[in-house]
Amino acid sequence: MRQLYIGGAWTASVSGEAVEVVNPATEEIIDRVPAGAAGDVDAAVRAAGRAFPAWSALPPADRAKQLAAAAELLKQRADEVARIIATDMGSPFGFALKVQTLMPAGVLASYAQLAESHPRETRTGNSLVVKEPVGVVAAITPWNYPLHQIVAKVAPALAAGCTVVLKPSEVAPLAAYALADILHEVGLPPGVFNLVSGRGPVVGEAMAAHPGVDLVSFTGSTTAGRRVAALAADGVKRVALELGGKSANVILPDADLTAAVKAGVANCFVNAGQTCSAWTRMIVHRDQYDEAVRLAVEATAKYTVGDPFDEATRVGPLVSAAQRDRVVRYINRGQEEGARLVAGGTERPLPRGYYVEPTVFAAVEPGMTIEQEEIFGPVLSIIPYTTEDRAVEIANGTPYGLAGAVWAGTEERAVALARRLRTGQVAVNGGRFNPMAPFGGYKRSGIGRELGEHGLEEFFEVKSLQL
């Protein structure tokens, strides 16, 4: 069994218990990680607290050097790390390499640059306003992007001068161990980064409630985020929450329908639909609805389900049996409520592994469960509208506001509608994801932002010196 990483050393958990790591493509146990306990969390937070004064006092250039070295080492080990992610999480290997590994390496490198370039002082009248690292950060991360979500928290926290205690998801924790090895190898001082694996109700709650933690950065479900915020509130801790999504892909009548539908299907099914920002609701004008459904079904047929290491695979398994069962329940619920299944369904596409066929629903009406709730699987709902105002109303009509897309005949028209969406990020006519732009949500999709300068700002306190 693996160990915890606390105070710069690999350490056995006080619990002596383990969590089994399962390959979702084969249903076989591939590893075991410690089921950490509250005592482990206390040791890690204390180590981070001891390391904070010296780490925060380092010149930003010195912290930048270590982040840059970590980014370079991650790039060198990208193939190895991608294989880990494809194995314990199930992403197709090509996606695991390009998006799940090389993108985090790029994010690490970006914070090496921002550590030096981001201004820490400004003058306002007779005041000197300074930004200082918030302190000890508890980072709690999910399984769907098991390295990217870690780097999106750990890199800016370290760049700001904070120290970190990380709890990766127990479902797919192995990429976190690979990162810990890298940070140890580049010589990060003991206690600056700590890893405590284990279950959320034990380790995550102990981190959120610990009096030595100054900020909790959490990514996961809205339900779990509420719990984290409640625990943090008792100690008046700052929280940054990146939660669920039910993103809309709004296609206006003058858009390139074929391109918009093709891109929308791809976005919905990427990572087997296990993406919080996935465009799971395609909102199409009534006059183009039948054609959009036809195009979506045609595109879906090209999404081959299979082994993550098979080059023909476009959709790997869901991460666990529990996740597969959850998605199947939603597909059944959609049919029970009157939506029309036009592709996919609940039949097992392969004899073993937690697979679900890419699924498309037509005749979806606003308010249906599959239209309102985050499914977190490869399930697309296509919804008709008659007026632009109604399209906006439908798009904004869920409790979430994380991401979305707008397609129109001109960028000007698409941007005008994108400004009306109550969501943190909108792709305009297929605009690419930008890892330097702020990412985060409105409403129940969270509090705060990650990535780029806005992500760095989350880890500062602001002090005013009156001169």
Short mmCIF file of C-alpha atoms in Angstrom, two decimals:
data_model
loop_
_atom_site.label_atom_id
_atom_site.label_comp_id
_atom_site.label_asym_id
_atom_site.label_seq_id
_atom_site.Cartn_x
_atom_site.Cartn_y
_atom_site.Cartn_z
CA MET A 1 0.00 0.00 0.00
CA ARG A 2 1.13 3.56 -0.72
CA GLN A 3 1.76 6.14 2.00
CA LEU A 4 0.82 9.73 2.72
CA TYR A 5 3.18 12.59 1.93
CA ILE A 6 3.53 14.80 5.01
CA GLY A 7 6.31 17.22 5.91
CA GLY A 8 8.46 16.16 2.97
CA ALA A 9 8.38 12.43 3.74
CA TRP A 10 6.29 9.41 2.87
CA THR A 11 4.42 8.43 6.02
CA ALA A 12 2.04 5.63 7.00
CA SER A 13 -1.51 6.67 7.89
CA VAL A 14 -2.51 6.44 11.52
CA SER A 15 -5.65 4.63 10.39
CA GLY A 16 -3.82 1.64 8.95
CA GLU A 17 -6.74 1.28 6.51
CA ALA A 18 -6.76 1.35 2.73
CA VAL A 19 -8.94 2.39 -0.19
CA GLU A 20 -8.86 0.12 -3.23
CA VAL A 21 -8.24 1.77 -6.61
CA VAL A 22 -10.14 0.10 -9.45
CA ASN A 23 -9.47 0.17 -13.17
CA PRO A 24 -12.90 1.14 -14.58
CA ALA A 25 -12.23 -0.55 -17.92
CA THR A 26 -11.49 -3.96 -16.38
CA GLU A 27 -13.13 -3.70 -12.92
CA GLU A 28 -9.87 -4.99 -11.44
CA ILE A 29 -8.13 -3.64 -8.32
CA ILE A 30 -4.89 -2.01 -9.44
CA ASP A 31 -3.62 -0.27 -6.29
CA ARG A 32 -4.38 0.68 -2.70
CA VAL A 33 -3.97 4.09 -1.08
CA PRO A 34 -4.25 5.03 2.58
CA ALA A 35 -7.68 5.83 3.99
CA GLY A 36 -6.42 8.84 5.88
CA ALA A 37 -7.78 9.88 9.26
CA ALA A 38 -8.26 13.13 11.16
CA GLY A 39 -4.90 12.59 12.85
CA ASP A 40 -3.19 12.52 9.45
CA VAL A 41 -4.90 15.76 8.49
CA ASP A 42 -3.75 17.38 11.71
CA ALA A 43 -0.15 16.31 11.07
CA ALA A 44 -0.27 17.62 7.50
CA VAL A 45 -1.82 20.97 8.46
CA ARG A 46 0.75 21.43 11.20
CA ALA A 47 3.55 20.66 8.74
CA ALA A 48 2.12 23.18 6.29
CA GLY A 49 1.82 25.75 9.07
CA ARG A 50 5.47 25.30 10.04
CA ALA A 51 6.59 25.63 6.44
CA PHE A 52 4.52 28.73 5.69
CA PRO A 53 6.73 31.52 7.16
CA ALA A 54 9.85 30.55 5.21
CA TRP A 55 8.03 29.68 1.97
CA SER A 56 5.97 32.88 1.95
CA ALA A 57 9.10 34.94 2.65
CA LEU A 58 10.97 33.55 -0.37
CA PRO A 59 11.39 35.93 -3.30
CA PRO A 60 8.75 35.12 -5.94
CA ALA A 61 11.54 34.31 -8.39
CA ASP A 62 12.70 31.44 -6.16
CA ARG A 63 9.23 29.95 -5.97
CA ALA A 64 8.91 30.41 -9.73
CA LYS A 65 12.05 28.36 -10.35
CA GLN A 66 10.64 25.38 -8.48
CA LEU A 67 7.30 25.59 -10.26
CA ALA A 68 9.06 25.79 -13.62
CA ALA A 69 11.19 22.78 -12.75
CA ALA A 70 8.08 20.84 -11.77
CA ALA A 71 6.37 21.78 -15.04
CA GLU A 72 9.38 20.59 -17.03
CA LEU A 73 9.57 17.30 -15.14
CA LEU A 74 5.85 16.72 -15.66
CA LYS A 75 6.32 17.26 -19.41
CA GLN A 76 9.16 14.74 -19.41
CA ARG A 77 6.95 12.20 -17.64
CA ALA A 78 3.80 13.03 -19.58
CA ASP A 79 3.45 9.63 -21.22
CA GLU A 80 3.82 7.83 -17.89
CA VAL A 81 1.35 10.11 -16.10
CA ALA A 82 -1.17 9.88 -18.94
CA ARG A 83 -1.05 6.09 -18.70
CA ILE A 84 -1.79 6.35 -14.99
CA ILE A 85 -4.83 8.53 -15.67
CA ALA A 86 -6.08 6.32 -18.50
CA THR A 87 -5.82 3.35 -16.15
CA ASP A 88 -7.33 4.57 -12.88
CA MET A 89 -9.80 7.09 -14.33
CA GLY A 90 -10.58 5.70 -17.79
CA SER A 91 -9.87 8.60 -20.15
CA PRO A 92 -8.79 7.50 -23.63
CA PHE A 93 -5.00 7.65 -23.66
CA GLY A 94 -4.72 10.39 -26.30
CA PHE A 95 -7.03 12.65 -24.29
CA ALA A 96 -5.26 11.71 -21.06
CA LEU A 97 -1.97 12.78 -22.61
CA LYS A 98 -3.01 16.02 -24.31
CA VAL A 99 -5.64 17.37 -21.93
CA GLN A 100 -5.25 15.52 -18.65
CA THR A 101 -1.43 15.79 -18.48
CA LEU A 102 0.15 18.28 -20.91
CA MET A 103 -2.44 20.99 -20.17
CA PRO A 104 -1.68 20.82 -16.42
CA ALA A 105 2.02 21.03 -17.26
CA GLY A 106 1.26 24.21 -19.18
CA VAL A 107 -0.74 25.58 -16.26
CA LEU A 108 2.15 24.87 -13.91
CA ALA A 109 4.48 26.74 -16.24
CA SER A 110 2.05 29.67 -16.45
CA TYR A 111 2.10 30.08 -12.67
CA ALA A 112 5.89 30.00 -12.67
CA GLN A 113 5.66 33.11 -14.86
CA LEU A 114 2.84 34.73 -12.88
CA ALA A 115 4.67 34.17 -9.60
CA GLU A 116 7.19 36.75 -10.78
CA SER A 117 5.12 39.07 -12.97
CA HIS A 118 1.91 39.50 -10.99
CA PRO A 119 1.96 42.84 -9.11
CA ARG A 120 1.89 42.55 -5.32
CA GLU A 121 1.71 46.25 -4.42
CA THR A 122 -0.28 49.30 -5.56
CA ARG A 123 -0.64 52.88 -4.30
CA THR A 124 -4.03 54.39 -3.55
CA GLY A 125 -3.76 57.94 -2.27
CA ASN A 126 -1.72 57.83 0.93
CA SER A 127 -2.07 54.02 1.19
CA LEU A 128 0.21 51.22 0.09
CA VAL A 129 -1.97 48.22 -0.73
CA VAL A 130 -0.10 44.93 -0.53
CA LYS A 131 -1.13 41.37 -1.39
CA GLU A 132 0.05 38.64 0.96
CA PRO A 133 -0.39 34.86 0.78
CA VAL A 134 -3.49 33.72 2.65
CA GLY A 135 -1.69 30.94 4.54
CA VAL A 136 -2.39 27.21 4.67
CA VAL A 137 -4.64 26.00 1.86
CA ALA A 138 -6.75 22.84 1.96
CA ALA A 139 -7.22 21.64 -1.62
CA ILE A 140 -9.93 19.01 -2.18
CA THR A 141 -10.12 17.72 -5.74
CA PRO A 142 -12.31 15.42 -7.87
CA TRP A 143 -11.67 12.36 -10.02
CA ASN A 144 -12.78 13.51 -13.47
CA TYR A 145 -9.68 15.63 -14.22
CA PRO A 146 -7.48 14.17 -11.50
CA LEU A 147 -4.31 16.12 -12.31
CA HIS A 148 -5.67 19.28 -13.92
CA GLN A 149 -7.92 20.10 -10.97
CA ILE A 150 -5.02 19.57 -8.57
CA VAL A 151 -2.64 21.80 -10.53
CA ALA A 152 -5.33 24.49 -10.91
CA LYS A 153 -5.25 24.83 -7.10
CA VAL A 154 -1.76 23.82 -6.03
CA ALA A 155 0.16 25.84 -8.64
CA PRO A 156 -1.39 29.25 -7.87
CA ALA A 157 -1.34 28.57 -4.13
CA LEU A 158 2.38 27.84 -4.21
CA ALA A 159 3.04 30.75 -6.57
CA ALA A 160 1.28 33.10 -4.14
CA GLY A 161 3.42 31.84 -1.25
CA CYS A 162 0.85 29.58 0.42
CA THR A 163 1.46 26.05 1.66
CA VAL A 164 -0.92 23.23 0.74
CA VAL A 165 -2.59 20.11 2.08
CA LEU A 166 -4.13 18.15 -0.80
CA LYS A 167 -6.86 15.53 -0.64
CA PRO A 168 -7.28 13.94 -4.09
CA SER A 169 -10.34 11.88 -4.91
CA GLU A 170 -10.02 8.37 -3.55
CA VAL A 171 -11.62 7.11 -6.78
CA ALA A 172 -8.70 8.13 -9.03
CA PRO A 173 -5.83 9.23 -6.78
CA LEU A 174 -2.76 7.97 -8.59
CA ALA A 175 -1.97 11.12 -10.60
CA ALA A 176 -1.73 13.00 -7.30
CA TYR A 177 0.97 10.61 -6.19
CA ALA A 178 2.85 11.18 -9.44
CA LEU A 179 2.73 14.94 -8.82
CA ALA A 180 3.91 14.49 -5.23
CA ASP A 181 6.92 12.57 -6.53
CA ILE A 182 7.69 15.40 -8.94
CA LEU A 183 7.41 18.13 -6.29
CA HIS A 184 9.62 16.11 -3.96
CA GLU A 185 12.20 15.58 -6.69
CA VAL A 186 12.46 19.28 -7.57
CA GLY A 187 13.28 20.04 -3.94
CA LEU A 188 10.14 21.69 -2.64
CA PRO A 189 10.84 22.40 1.06
CA PRO A 190 9.29 19.96 3.56
CA GLY A 191 5.72 20.84 4.50
CA VAL A 192 5.08 23.18 1.57
CA PHE A 193 3.05 20.47 -0.18
CA ASN A 194 1.35 17.61 1.65
CA LEU A 195 -0.89 14.80 0.38
CA VAL A 196 -3.48 13.02 2.50
CA SER A 197 -5.54 10.49 0.59
CA GLY A 198 -8.82 9.11 1.86
CA ARG A 199 -12.57 9.50 1.84
CA GLY A 200 -14.33 12.86 1.72
CA PRO A 201 -16.48 12.48 4.85
CA VAL A 202 -13.33 11.76 6.89
CA VAL A 203 -10.34 13.53 5.34
CA GLY A 204 -12.15 16.27 3.45
CA GLU A 205 -14.31 17.26 6.40
CA ALA A 206 -11.34 17.26 8.78
CA MET A 207 -9.48 19.57 6.40
CA ALA A 208 -12.39 21.97 5.98
CA ALA A 209 -12.94 22.18 9.75
CA HIS A 210 -9.30 22.33 10.86
CA PRO A 211 -8.46 25.59 12.68
CA GLY A 212 -5.01 25.68 11.07
CA VAL A 213 -6.45 25.95 7.55
CA ASP A 214 -6.91 29.48 6.21
CA LEU A 215 -8.63 28.75 2.88
CA VAL A 216 -10.46 25.75 1.46
CA SER A 217 -10.42 25.28 -2.31
CA PHE A 218 -12.88 22.58 -3.36
CA THR A 219 -13.98 21.13 -6.68
CA GLY A 220 -16.81 18.63 -6.78
CA SER A 221 -20.55 18.28 -6.53
CA THR A 222 -22.75 21.12 -5.33
CA THR A 223 -24.00 18.95 -2.45
CA ALA A 224 -20.46 18.29 -1.21
CA GLY A 225 -19.55 21.94 -1.78
CA ARG A 226 -22.34 23.05 0.54
CA ARG A 227 -20.98 20.76 3.24
CA VAL A 228 -17.45 22.08 2.82
CA ALA A 229 -18.68 25.67 2.99
CA ALA A 230 -20.69 24.95 6.13
CA LEU A 231 -17.68 23.41 7.88
CA ALA A 232 -15.41 26.26 6.80
CA ALA A 233 -17.93 28.86 7.94
CA ASP A 234 -17.59 27.76 11.55
CA GLY A 235 -13.98 28.95 11.47
CA VAL A 236 -14.78 31.94 9.21
CA LYS A 237 -12.46 30.50 6.57
CA ARG A 238 -12.39 31.67 3.00
CA VAL A 239 -13.67 29.17 0.47
CA ALA A 240 -13.28 28.77 -3.28
CA LEU A 241 -15.83 26.38 -4.77
CA GLU A 242 -15.93 25.01 -8.32
CA LEU A 243 -19.12 22.96 -8.41
CA GLY A 244 -21.63 21.45 -10.82
CA GLY A 245 -22.85 22.53 -14.21
CA LYS A 246 -25.66 22.06 -16.72
CA SER A 247 -24.28 24.09 -19.56
CA ALA A 248 -26.33 25.22 -22.55
CA ASN A 249 -25.23 25.18 -26.18
CA VAL A 250 -27.45 27.81 -27.83
CA ILE A 251 -27.61 27.63 -31.63
CA LEU A 252 -29.17 30.64 -33.35
CA PRO A 253 -30.96 30.20 -36.71
CA ASP A 254 -28.25 31.90 -38.78
CA ALA A 255 -25.43 29.74 -37.36
CA ASP A 256 -23.64 26.96 -39.19
CA LEU A 257 -25.91 24.22 -37.86
CA THR A 258 -23.71 21.32 -38.92
CA ALA A 259 -20.62 22.75 -37.24
CA ALA A 260 -22.52 23.75 -34.10
CA VAL A 261 -24.12 20.33 -33.63
CA LYS A 262 -20.89 18.46 -34.33
CA ALA A 263 -18.95 20.56 -31.84
CA GLY A 264 -21.78 20.34 -29.31
CA VAL A 265 -21.85 16.55 -29.44
CA ALA A 266 -18.07 16.41 -29.06
CA ASN A 267 -18.13 18.72 -26.06
CA CYS A 268 -20.91 16.75 -24.37
CA PHE A 269 -19.20 13.37 -24.77
CA VAL A 270 -15.59 14.32 -24.04
CA ASN A 271 -14.15 12.43 -21.07
CA ALA A 272 -17.24 10.15 -21.24
CA GLY A 273 -19.38 13.16 -20.29
CA GLN A 274 -17.60 13.48 -16.96
CA THR A 275 -16.88 17.18 -17.36
CA CYS A 276 -18.53 19.81 -15.16
CA SER A 277 -18.55 22.35 -18.00
CA ALA A 278 -19.89 19.96 -20.68
CA TRP A 279 -22.56 21.40 -22.99
CA THR A 280 -25.20 18.85 -22.03
CA ARG A 281 -28.18 20.92 -23.25
CA MET A 282 -28.38 21.73 -26.96
CA ILE A 283 -30.92 24.53 -27.50
CA VAL A 284 -32.05 24.74 -31.13
CA HIS A 285 -34.68 26.79 -32.97
CA ARG A 286 -37.91 24.87 -33.60
CA ASP A 287 -37.56 25.27 -37.38
CA GLN A 288 -34.16 23.52 -37.32
CA TYR A 289 -34.93 21.04 -34.57
CA ASP A 290 -35.49 17.89 -36.60
CA GLU A 291 -32.35 18.50 -38.63
CA ALA A 292 -30.32 19.14 -35.46
CA VAL A 293 -31.54 15.87 -33.95
CA ARG A 294 -30.62 14.02 -37.15
CA LEU A 295 -27.15 15.57 -37.19
CA ALA A 296 -26.63 14.78 -33.50
CA VAL A 297 -27.57 11.13 -33.96
CA GLU A 298 -25.30 10.89 -36.98
CA ALA A 299 -22.38 12.41 -35.05
CA THR A 300 -23.00 10.23 -32.00
CA ALA A 301 -22.61 7.06 -34.08
CA LYS A 302 -18.93 7.95 -34.54
CA TYR A 303 -18.20 7.93 -30.80
CA THR A 304 -16.73 4.47 -30.35
CA VAL A 305 -16.86 3.05 -26.84
CA GLY A 306 -13.91 0.93 -25.77
CA ASP A 307 -10.57 0.32 -24.07
CA PRO A 308 -8.82 3.61 -23.18
CA PHE A 309 -5.63 2.31 -24.80
CA ASP A 310 -7.31 1.44 -28.12
CA GLU A 311 -6.64 4.24 -30.63
CA ALA A 312 -10.16 3.81 -32.05
CA THR A 313 -11.78 4.59 -28.69
CA ARG A 314 -13.44 7.97 -28.31
CA VAL A 315 -15.46 7.22 -25.15
CA GLY A 316 -13.89 5.31 -22.28
CA PRO A 317 -15.63 3.91 -19.22
CA LEU A 318 -17.25 5.91 -16.50
CA VAL A 319 -15.04 6.07 -13.45
CA SER A 320 -16.89 3.61 -11.21
CA ALA A 321 -19.82 1.24 -10.92
CA ALA A 322 -21.62 3.84 -8.80
CA GLN A 323 -21.20 6.46 -11.51
CA ARG A 324 -22.44 4.11 -14.22
CA ASP A 325 -25.50 3.23 -12.13
CA ARG A 326 -26.20 6.93 -11.57
CA VAL A 327 -26.11 7.69 -15.30
CA VAL A 328 -28.34 4.71 -16.11
CA ARG A 329 -30.91 5.94 -13.59
CA TYR A 330 -30.99 9.33 -15.32
CA ILE A 331 -31.46 7.72 -18.74
CA ASN A 332 -34.38 5.71 -17.38
CA ARG A 333 -35.80 8.83 -15.73
CA GLY A 334 -35.64 10.74 -19.01
CA GLN A 335 -37.73 8.10 -20.75
CA GLU A 336 -40.19 7.94 -17.87
CA GLU A 337 -40.76 11.70 -18.09
CA GLY A 338 -41.47 11.58 -21.82
CA ALA A 339 -38.19 12.45 -23.49
CA ARG A 340 -37.50 10.45 -26.67
CA LEU A 341 -34.37 8.30 -26.75
CA VAL A 342 -32.83 8.66 -30.23
CA ALA A 343 -29.35 7.25 -29.59
CA GLY A 344 -27.69 5.11 -26.95
CA GLY A 345 -29.51 3.87 -23.89
CA THR A 346 -28.88 1.64 -20.90
CA GLU A 347 -27.64 -1.56 -22.53
CA ARG A 348 -24.07 -2.48 -21.57
CA PRO A 349 -21.92 -1.95 -24.69
CA LEU A 350 -19.12 -4.24 -23.41
CA PRO A 351 -19.21 -7.30 -21.15
CA ARG A 352 -17.00 -5.73 -18.48
CA GLY A 353 -16.10 -2.21 -17.51
CA TYR A 354 -18.29 0.68 -16.39
CA TYR A 355 -19.36 1.74 -19.87
CA VAL A 356 -22.43 3.64 -21.03
CA GLU A 357 -23.33 4.22 -24.68
CA PRO A 358 -23.27 7.89 -25.74
CA THR A 359 -26.93 8.84 -25.41
CA VAL A 360 -29.09 11.51 -27.05
CA PHE A 361 -32.59 12.59 -26.02
CA ALA A 362 -35.00 14.53 -28.22
CA ALA A 363 -38.38 15.98 -27.20
CA VAL A 364 -36.79 17.31 -24.01
CA GLU A 365 -38.80 20.02 -22.30
CA PRO A 366 -37.52 22.60 -19.79
CA GLY A 367 -38.05 21.34 -16.26
CA MET A 368 -37.47 17.66 -17.01
CA THR A 369 -35.02 16.03 -14.62
CA ILE A 370 -32.47 15.32 -17.37
CA GLU A 371 -32.67 18.98 -18.41
CA GLN A 372 -32.22 20.36 -14.91
CA GLU A 373 -29.81 18.06 -13.07
CA GLU A 374 -26.16 17.31 -13.67
CA ILE A 375 -25.88 13.73 -14.95
CA PHE A 376 -22.09 13.54 -15.34
CA GLY A 377 -22.15 11.02 -18.14
CA PRO A 378 -22.41 10.97 -21.96
CA VAL A 379 -26.04 12.13 -22.14
CA LEU A 380 -27.20 14.98 -24.41
CA SER A 381 -30.60 16.68 -24.22
CA ILE A 382 -31.85 18.60 -27.29
CA ILE A 383 -34.39 21.31 -26.49
CA PRO A 384 -36.39 23.45 -28.95
CA TYR A 385 -37.09 27.18 -28.71
CA THR A 386 -39.10 29.67 -30.76
CA THR A 387 -37.62 33.08 -29.90
CA GLU A 388 -34.21 34.32 -28.87
CA ASP A 389 -35.58 35.52 -25.54
CA ARG A 390 -36.97 32.04 -24.90
CA ALA A 391 -33.59 30.49 -25.74
CA VAL A 392 -31.92 32.71 -23.13
CA GLU A 393 -34.64 31.87 -20.61
CA ILE A 394 -34.08 28.13 -21.13
CA ALA A 395 -30.30 28.50 -20.99
CA ASN A 396 -30.52 30.41 -17.70
CA GLY A 397 -33.27 28.20 -16.33
CA THR A 398 -31.23 25.77 -14.22
CA PRO A 399 -29.63 26.27 -10.78
CA TYR A 400 -26.20 26.18 -12.42
CA GLY A 401 -24.06 28.68 -14.33
CA LEU A 402 -20.63 27.25 -15.08
CA ALA A 403 -20.14 27.34 -18.85
CA GLY A 404 -21.95 27.33 -22.18
CA ALA A 405 -21.74 28.11 -25.86
CA VAL A 406 -23.41 30.35 -28.43
CA TRP A 407 -23.38 29.91 -32.20
CA ALA A 408 -24.52 32.63 -34.61
CA GLY A 409 -23.90 33.88 -38.13
CA THR A 410 -21.68 36.68 -36.84
CA GLU A 411 -19.42 37.05 -33.84
CA GLU A 412 -21.21 40.28 -32.91
CA ARG A 413 -24.57 38.56 -32.65
CA ALA A 414 -23.13 35.60 -30.74
CA VAL A 415 -21.35 37.87 -28.25
CA ALA A 416 -24.54 39.88 -27.68
CA LEU A 417 -26.39 36.72 -26.68
CA ALA A 418 -23.42 35.35 -24.70
CA ARG A 419 -23.53 38.47 -22.53
CA ARG A 420 -27.10 37.52 -21.53
CA LEU A 421 -26.14 34.09 -20.23
CA ARG A 422 -25.73 33.82 -16.46
CA THR A 423 -22.66 31.67 -16.58
CA GLY A 424 -18.95 31.98 -15.92
CA GLN A 425 -17.60 31.03 -19.33
CA VAL A 426 -19.12 31.02 -22.83
CA ALA A 427 -17.54 29.68 -26.03
CA VAL A 428 -18.46 31.90 -28.99
CA ASN A 429 -18.72 30.15 -32.36
CA GLY A 430 -16.42 27.38 -31.22
CA GLY A 431 -13.88 29.49 -29.34
CA ARG A 432 -11.21 27.26 -27.82
CA PHE A 433 -10.75 26.69 -24.09
CA ASN A 434 -8.15 29.11 -22.74
CA PRO A 435 -6.28 27.88 -19.63
CA MET A 436 -5.17 31.44 -18.88
CA ALA A 437 -8.74 32.76 -18.71
CA PRO A 438 -10.77 32.67 -15.49
CA PHE A 439 -12.86 29.55 -14.93
CA GLY A 440 -15.71 29.33 -12.42
CA GLY A 441 -19.41 29.69 -12.05
CA TYR A 442 -22.47 31.71 -11.20
CA LYS A 443 -25.25 30.53 -8.89
CA ARG A 444 -24.82 26.96 -7.58
CA SER A 445 -21.81 26.41 -9.81
CA GLY A 446 -19.57 27.94 -7.20
CA ILE A 447 -17.63 30.83 -5.71
CA GLY A 448 -14.37 32.25 -7.01
CA ARG A 449 -12.29 31.58 -10.11
CA GLU A 450 -9.44 29.32 -11.15
CA LEU A 451 -6.67 29.64 -13.78
CA GLY A 452 -4.67 32.66 -14.88
CA GLU A 453 -4.38 35.84 -12.86
CA HIS A 454 -7.87 35.47 -11.42
CA GLY A 455 -6.94 32.05 -10.08
CA LEU A 456 -3.83 33.48 -8.42
CA GLU A 457 -5.84 36.26 -6.76
CA GLU A 458 -7.87 33.67 -4.80
CA PHE A 459 -4.79 32.92 -2.66
CA PHE A 460 -3.99 36.45 -1.50
CA GLU A 461 -5.08 38.53 1.44
CA VAL A 462 -5.08 42.31 0.93
CA LYS A 463 -3.49 44.66 3.45
CA SER A 464 -3.65 48.46 3.41
CA LEU A 465 -0.75 50.45 4.88
CA GLN A 466 -1.70 54.07 5.58
CA LEU A 467 1.42 56.19 4.98
#
